[in-house]
Amino acid sequence: AQTVTQSQPEMSVQEAETVTLSCTYDTSESDYYLFWYKQPPSRQMILVIRQEAYKQQNATENRFSVNFQKAAKSFSLKISDSQLGDAAMYFCAYRSEDSNYQLIWGAGTKLIIKP
Amino acid sequence: DVKVTQSSRYLVKRTGEKVFLECVQDMDHENMFWYRQDPGLGLRLIYFSYDVKMKEKGDIPEGYSVSREKKERFSLILESASTNQTSMYLCASSLRGIFGNEQFFGPGTRLTVL
């Protein structure tokens, strides 16, 4: 069975600096999808970025980018120019290409932004 | 914008009560989900529905049941609430298939069982 591990329960970063959140996963599959979701305090969970395993190029969305290392089964999220609004719980998730729905979730990382 | 709403943000119930949590989405999504979120455990899938009247058990279905009579509405039922069901409950929806890569979430219901 697939598993997703986020080894950092909490991270903090100074405003305007860069922070990297780590995520590793375990799978025997070759085709799958990876996601980072953000859950701000008392607000809805939203998708930040996604990566298809067959794509070698790392996904980017404005200040958010990933470092996808397929062989190492690593999928880290880099947030550049951190802003106060980035403070949230961040969850890494995995989806098998064969699955219509099942996301396997990491435990989450709480990101604190210091002004 | 996709909108997923949940009937209550906060709910306090007593042990043994029957509890209904309702979720409504307005984007005609086929898939709907109920998750439970606990600190340090991430999100755990309770039940999933891929169509009206269809349901599949997730990872932790014990003590819960669901109902999907209409496409836009997915209800989670705690037949006899227990203190270990105190948690945050999140509803989500998505399109079917590869287009369903993004799940859209409701604001959550924080349930306390006394």
mmCIF file of C-alpha atoms in Angstrom:
data_model
loop_
_atom_site.group_PDB
_atom_site.id
_atom_site.type_symbol
_atom_site.label_atom_id
_atom_site.label_comp_id
_atom_site.label_asym_id
_atom_site.label_seq_id
_atom_site.Cartn_x
_atom_site.Cartn_y
_atom_site.Cartn_z
ATOM 1 C CA ALA A 1 0.000 0.000 0.000
ATOM 2 C CA GLN A 2 1.089 3.503 -0.709
ATOM 3 C CA THR A 3 2.121 5.797 2.114
ATOM 4 C CA VAL A 4 2.925 9.499 2.308
ATOM 5 C CA THR A 5 5.269 10.924 4.948
ATOM 6 C CA GLN A 6 5.703 14.532 5.954
ATOM 7 C CA SER A 7 8.504 14.533 8.473
ATOM 8 C CA GLN A 8 8.188 18.169 9.552
ATOM 9 C CA PRO A 9 5.170 18.729 11.832
ATOM 10 C CA GLU A 10 5.960 22.455 11.949
ATOM 11 C CA MET A 11 8.157 24.890 10.059
ATOM 12 C CA SER A 12 8.720 28.593 10.412
ATOM 13 C CA VAL A 13 10.142 31.134 8.016
ATOM 14 C CA GLN A 14 10.771 34.857 7.994
ATOM 15 C CA GLU A 15 8.494 36.859 5.747
ATOM 16 C CA ALA A 16 9.961 37.324 2.252
ATOM 17 C CA GLU A 17 12.322 34.363 2.617
ATOM 18 C CA THR A 18 12.142 30.934 1.020
ATOM 19 C CA VAL A 19 11.023 27.746 2.728
ATOM 20 C CA THR A 20 10.931 24.128 1.606
ATOM 21 C CA LEU A 21 8.455 21.577 2.929
ATOM 22 C CA SER A 22 9.387 17.940 2.505
ATOM 23 C CA CYS A 23 7.277 14.987 1.460
ATOM 24 C CA THR A 24 8.285 11.428 0.713
ATOM 25 C CA TYR A 25 6.093 8.609 -0.480
ATOM 26 C CA ASP A 26 6.266 4.911 -0.959
ATOM 27 C CA THR A 27 4.819 3.193 -4.016
ATOM 28 C CA SER A 28 5.575 0.426 -6.451
ATOM 29 C CA GLU A 29 3.642 2.145 -9.236
ATOM 30 C CA SER A 30 5.223 4.083 -12.068
ATOM 31 C CA ASP A 31 2.298 6.317 -12.974
ATOM 32 C CA TYR A 32 0.659 8.481 -10.349
ATOM 33 C CA TYR A 33 -0.123 12.042 -9.311
ATOM 34 C CA LEU A 34 1.197 14.116 -6.445
ATOM 35 C CA PHE A 35 -0.407 17.139 -4.851
ATOM 36 C CA TRP A 36 0.185 19.857 -2.321
ATOM 37 C CA TYR A 37 -2.902 21.224 -0.585
ATOM 38 C CA LYS A 38 -3.064 24.252 1.698
ATOM 39 C CA GLN A 39 -5.455 24.651 4.637
ATOM 40 C CA PRO A 40 -5.371 28.195 6.067
ATOM 41 C CA PRO A 41 -6.641 28.663 9.637
ATOM 42 C CA SER A 42 -10.427 28.354 9.713
ATOM 43 C CA ARG A 43 -10.595 28.319 5.931
ATOM 44 C CA GLN A 44 -11.141 25.750 3.246
ATOM 45 C CA MET A 45 -8.511 23.393 1.933
ATOM 46 C CA ILE A 46 -7.332 24.380 -1.545
ATOM 47 C CA LEU A 47 -5.052 22.823 -4.130
ATOM 48 C CA VAL A 48 -1.682 24.552 -4.403
ATOM 49 C CA ILE A 49 0.100 22.515 -7.032
ATOM 50 C CA ARG A 50 0.035 19.134 -8.725
ATOM 51 C CA GLN A 51 2.619 16.953 -10.491
ATOM 52 C CA GLU A 52 2.112 14.072 -12.882
ATOM 53 C CA ALA A 53 4.758 11.400 -12.337
ATOM 54 C CA TYR A 54 5.355 10.945 -16.068
ATOM 55 C CA LYS A 55 6.410 14.579 -16.403
ATOM 56 C CA GLN A 56 10.065 15.218 -15.730
ATOM 57 C CA GLN A 57 9.644 18.954 -15.504
ATOM 58 C CA ASN A 58 8.892 20.252 -12.030
ATOM 59 C CA ALA A 59 5.541 22.001 -11.670
ATOM 60 C CA THR A 60 5.451 25.677 -10.747
ATOM 61 C CA GLU A 61 2.610 28.021 -9.799
ATOM 62 C CA ASN A 62 3.801 31.579 -9.235
ATOM 63 C CA ARG A 63 5.773 31.537 -5.956
ATOM 64 C CA PHE A 64 5.176 27.814 -5.428
ATOM 65 C CA SER A 65 7.315 25.161 -7.058
ATOM 66 C CA VAL A 66 8.080 21.528 -6.455
ATOM 67 C CA ASN A 67 11.226 19.457 -6.523
ATOM 68 C CA PHE A 68 10.059 16.078 -7.794
ATOM 69 C CA GLN A 69 12.634 13.329 -7.470
ATOM 70 C CA LYS A 70 10.926 10.188 -8.794
ATOM 71 C CA ALA A 71 13.745 7.754 -8.063
ATOM 72 C CA ALA A 72 14.063 9.037 -4.519
ATOM 73 C CA LYS A 73 10.267 9.195 -4.125
ATOM 74 C CA SER A 74 10.514 12.738 -2.889
ATOM 75 C CA PHE A 75 8.158 15.639 -3.596
ATOM 76 C CA SER A 76 9.105 18.825 -1.773
ATOM 77 C CA LEU A 77 7.308 22.173 -1.981
ATOM 78 C CA LYS A 78 9.277 25.388 -2.221
ATOM 79 C CA ILE A 79 7.604 28.665 -1.332
ATOM 80 C CA SER A 80 9.538 31.722 -2.459
ATOM 81 C CA ASP A 81 9.095 35.240 -1.076
ATOM 82 C CA SER A 82 6.953 33.949 1.793
ATOM 83 C CA GLN A 83 3.952 36.075 2.675
ATOM 84 C CA LEU A 84 1.825 36.247 5.816
ATOM 85 C CA GLY A 85 -1.030 34.710 3.850
ATOM 86 C CA ASP A 86 1.027 31.579 3.286
ATOM 87 C CA ALA A 87 0.600 30.610 6.936
ATOM 88 C CA ALA A 88 -1.366 27.364 6.884
ATOM 89 C CA MET A 89 -1.275 23.606 7.201
ATOM 90 C CA TYR A 90 0.200 22.056 4.085
ATOM 91 C CA PHE A 91 -0.673 18.528 3.098
ATOM 92 C CA CYS A 92 1.054 16.333 0.567
ATOM 93 C CA ALA A 93 -1.143 13.752 -1.184
ATOM 94 C CA TYR A 94 -0.691 10.872 -3.618
ATOM 95 C CA ARG A 95 -3.097 9.419 -6.128
ATOM 96 C CA SER A 96 -2.603 6.275 -8.149
ATOM 97 C CA GLU A 97 -3.390 6.584 -11.854
ATOM 98 C CA ASP A 98 -5.625 3.547 -11.481
ATOM 99 C CA SER A 99 -7.721 5.142 -8.781
ATOM 100 C CA ASN A 100 -10.779 7.203 -9.575
ATOM 101 C CA TYR A 101 -10.669 8.956 -6.303
ATOM 102 C CA GLN A 102 -8.452 7.704 -3.534
ATOM 103 C CA LEU A 103 -5.961 10.249 -2.252
ATOM 104 C CA ILE A 104 -3.364 9.098 0.255
ATOM 105 C CA TRP A 105 -2.549 11.978 2.585
ATOM 106 C CA GLY A 106 0.461 12.945 4.640
ATOM 107 C CA ALA A 107 0.051 14.118 8.229
ATOM 108 C CA GLY A 108 0.609 17.753 7.323
ATOM 109 C CA THR A 109 3.131 20.496 8.071
ATOM 110 C CA LYS A 110 2.148 23.648 9.900
ATOM 111 C CA LEU A 111 3.875 26.642 8.321
ATOM 112 C CA ILE A 112 4.389 29.741 10.451
ATOM 113 C CA ILE A 113 5.371 33.022 8.834
ATOM 114 C CA LYS A 114 7.293 35.425 11.053
ATOM 115 C CA PRO A 115 6.713 39.100 10.221
ATOM 116 C CA ASP B 1 -16.225 29.036 -8.564
ATOM 117 C CA VAL B 2 -16.885 25.600 -7.201
ATOM 118 C CA LYS B 3 -18.669 25.799 -3.940
ATOM 119 C CA VAL B 4 -18.901 23.048 -1.345
ATOM 120 C CA THR B 5 -20.929 23.879 1.725
ATOM 121 C CA GLN B 6 -21.412 21.996 4.957
ATOM 122 C CA SER B 7 -24.448 22.330 7.159
ATOM 123 C CA SER B 8 -22.624 23.355 10.339
ATOM 124 C CA ARG B 9 -19.208 24.770 11.247
ATOM 125 C CA TYR B 10 -19.466 23.658 14.864
ATOM 126 C CA LEU B 11 -21.607 20.956 16.409
ATOM 127 C CA VAL B 12 -21.869 19.641 19.964
ATOM 128 C CA LYS B 13 -23.695 16.367 20.574
ATOM 129 C CA ARG B 14 -24.092 13.901 23.394
ATOM 130 C CA THR B 15 -22.952 10.296 23.430
ATOM 131 C CA GLY B 16 -25.539 8.042 21.835
ATOM 132 C CA GLU B 17 -27.197 10.757 19.745
ATOM 133 C CA LYS B 18 -27.760 10.302 16.034
ATOM 134 C CA VAL B 19 -25.834 12.943 14.124
ATOM 135 C CA PHE B 20 -26.319 14.132 10.561
ATOM 136 C CA LEU B 21 -23.658 16.079 8.705
ATOM 137 C CA GLU B 22 -24.710 17.419 5.339
ATOM 138 C CA CYS B 23 -22.661 18.513 2.364
ATOM 139 C CA VAL B 24 -23.819 20.218 -0.811
ATOM 140 C CA GLN B 25 -21.817 21.012 -3.950
ATOM 141 C CA ASP B 26 -22.959 23.176 -6.833
ATOM 142 C CA MET B 27 -20.681 22.075 -9.680
ATOM 143 C CA ASP B 28 -22.376 18.876 -10.815
ATOM 144 C CA HIS B 29 -19.463 16.745 -9.599
ATOM 145 C CA GLU B 30 -19.882 12.989 -9.729
ATOM 146 C CA ASN B 31 -17.568 12.203 -6.824
ATOM 147 C CA MET B 32 -18.146 13.205 -3.235
ATOM 148 C CA PHE B 33 -16.103 12.344 -0.162
ATOM 149 C CA TRP B 34 -16.247 12.461 3.597
ATOM 150 C CA TYR B 35 -12.963 12.747 5.470
ATOM 151 C CA ARG B 36 -12.049 12.893 9.079
ATOM 152 C CA GLN B 37 -9.135 15.158 10.042
ATOM 153 C CA ASP B 38 -7.225 14.647 13.284
ATOM 154 C CA PRO B 39 -3.934 16.302 14.304
ATOM 155 C CA GLY B 40 -0.918 14.282 13.243
ATOM 156 C CA LEU B 41 -3.009 11.869 11.182
ATOM 157 C CA GLY B 42 -3.786 13.929 8.114
ATOM 158 C CA LEU B 43 -7.052 13.215 6.340
ATOM 159 C CA ARG B 44 -8.620 9.792 6.498
ATOM 160 C CA LEU B 45 -11.343 8.792 4.086
ATOM 161 C CA ILE B 46 -14.562 7.618 5.709
ATOM 162 C CA TYR B 47 -16.782 7.082 2.649
ATOM 163 C CA PHE B 48 -16.789 7.930 -1.008
ATOM 164 C CA SER B 49 -19.662 8.208 -3.484
ATOM 165 C CA TYR B 50 -19.180 8.194 -7.258
ATOM 166 C CA ASP B 51 -22.839 8.533 -8.209
ATOM 167 C CA VAL B 52 -26.312 8.904 -6.767
ATOM 168 C CA LYS B 53 -27.102 6.044 -4.378
ATOM 169 C CA MET B 54 -23.599 4.616 -4.866
ATOM 170 C CA LYS B 55 -21.076 4.478 -2.057
ATOM 171 C CA GLU B 56 -17.817 2.847 -1.179
ATOM 172 C CA LYS B 57 -16.151 2.417 2.175
ATOM 173 C CA GLY B 58 -12.973 4.315 2.805
ATOM 174 C CA ASP B 59 -10.301 3.590 5.366
ATOM 175 C CA ILE B 60 -12.350 4.191 8.531
ATOM 176 C CA PRO B 61 -16.064 3.513 7.875
ATOM 177 C CA GLU B 62 -16.840 1.912 11.248
ATOM 178 C CA GLY B 63 -19.463 3.833 13.176
ATOM 179 C CA TYR B 64 -20.510 5.873 10.130
ATOM 180 C CA SER B 65 -22.968 5.571 7.277
ATOM 181 C CA VAL B 66 -23.718 7.812 4.302
ATOM 182 C CA SER B 67 -26.569 8.735 2.029
ATOM 183 C CA ARG B 68 -26.574 10.197 -1.452
ATOM 184 C CA GLU B 69 -30.090 10.591 -2.786
ATOM 185 C CA LYS B 70 -29.296 13.565 -5.017
ATOM 186 C CA LYS B 71 -26.163 14.269 -7.005
ATOM 187 C CA GLU B 72 -25.374 17.502 -5.202
ATOM 188 C CA ARG B 73 -25.900 16.268 -1.650
ATOM 189 C CA PHE B 74 -23.901 13.787 0.424
ATOM 190 C CA SER B 75 -24.772 13.120 4.040
ATOM 191 C CA LEU B 76 -22.669 11.541 6.759
ATOM 192 C CA ILE B 77 -24.530 9.839 9.580
ATOM 193 C CA LEU B 78 -23.250 8.860 12.977
ATOM 194 C CA GLU B 79 -25.859 6.360 14.147
ATOM 195 C CA SER B 80 -24.834 6.555 17.798
ATOM 196 C CA ALA B 81 -22.204 9.192 18.449
ATOM 197 C CA SER B 82 -19.276 8.322 20.671
ATOM 198 C CA THR B 83 -16.579 10.494 22.224
ATOM 199 C CA ASN B 84 -13.928 9.027 19.923
ATOM 200 C CA GLN B 85 -15.810 10.536 16.998
ATOM 201 C CA THR B 86 -14.954 14.022 18.200
ATOM 202 C CA SER B 87 -13.072 15.432 15.232
ATOM 203 C CA MET B 88 -13.071 17.757 12.229
ATOM 204 C CA TYR B 89 -15.124 16.407 9.330
ATOM 205 C CA LEU B 90 -14.375 17.570 5.813
ATOM 206 C CA CYS B 91 -16.521 17.062 2.749
ATOM 207 C CA ALA B 92 -15.057 17.245 -0.756
ATOM 208 C CA SER B 93 -16.173 16.782 -4.336
ATOM 209 C CA SER B 94 -14.499 16.196 -7.685
ATOM 210 C CA LEU B 95 -15.143 15.297 -11.277
ATOM 211 C CA ARG B 96 -14.799 11.684 -12.299
ATOM 212 C CA GLY B 97 -11.682 10.230 -13.923
ATOM 213 C CA ILE B 98 -8.504 12.085 -14.761
ATOM 214 C CA PHE B 99 -10.349 15.363 -14.618
ATOM 215 C CA GLY B 100 -11.036 14.613 -10.988
ATOM 216 C CA ASN B 101 -7.505 15.270 -9.901
ATOM 217 C CA GLU B 102 -8.551 18.276 -7.901
ATOM 218 C CA GLN B 103 -10.812 17.792 -4.941
ATOM 219 C CA PHE B 104 -12.785 20.806 -3.756
ATOM 220 C CA PHE B 105 -13.378 21.049 -0.054
ATOM 221 C CA GLY B 106 -16.015 22.448 2.225
ATOM 222 C CA PRO B 107 -15.120 24.536 5.286
ATOM 223 C CA GLY B 108 -15.389 21.575 7.660
ATOM 224 C CA THR B 109 -17.562 20.711 10.638
ATOM 225 C CA ARG B 110 -15.917 20.515 14.035
ATOM 226 C CA LEU B 111 -17.905 17.935 15.948
ATOM 227 C CA THR B 112 -17.605 17.532 19.699
ATOM 228 C CA VAL B 113 -19.251 14.527 21.331
ATOM 229 C CA LEU B 114 -19.692 14.862 25.089
#
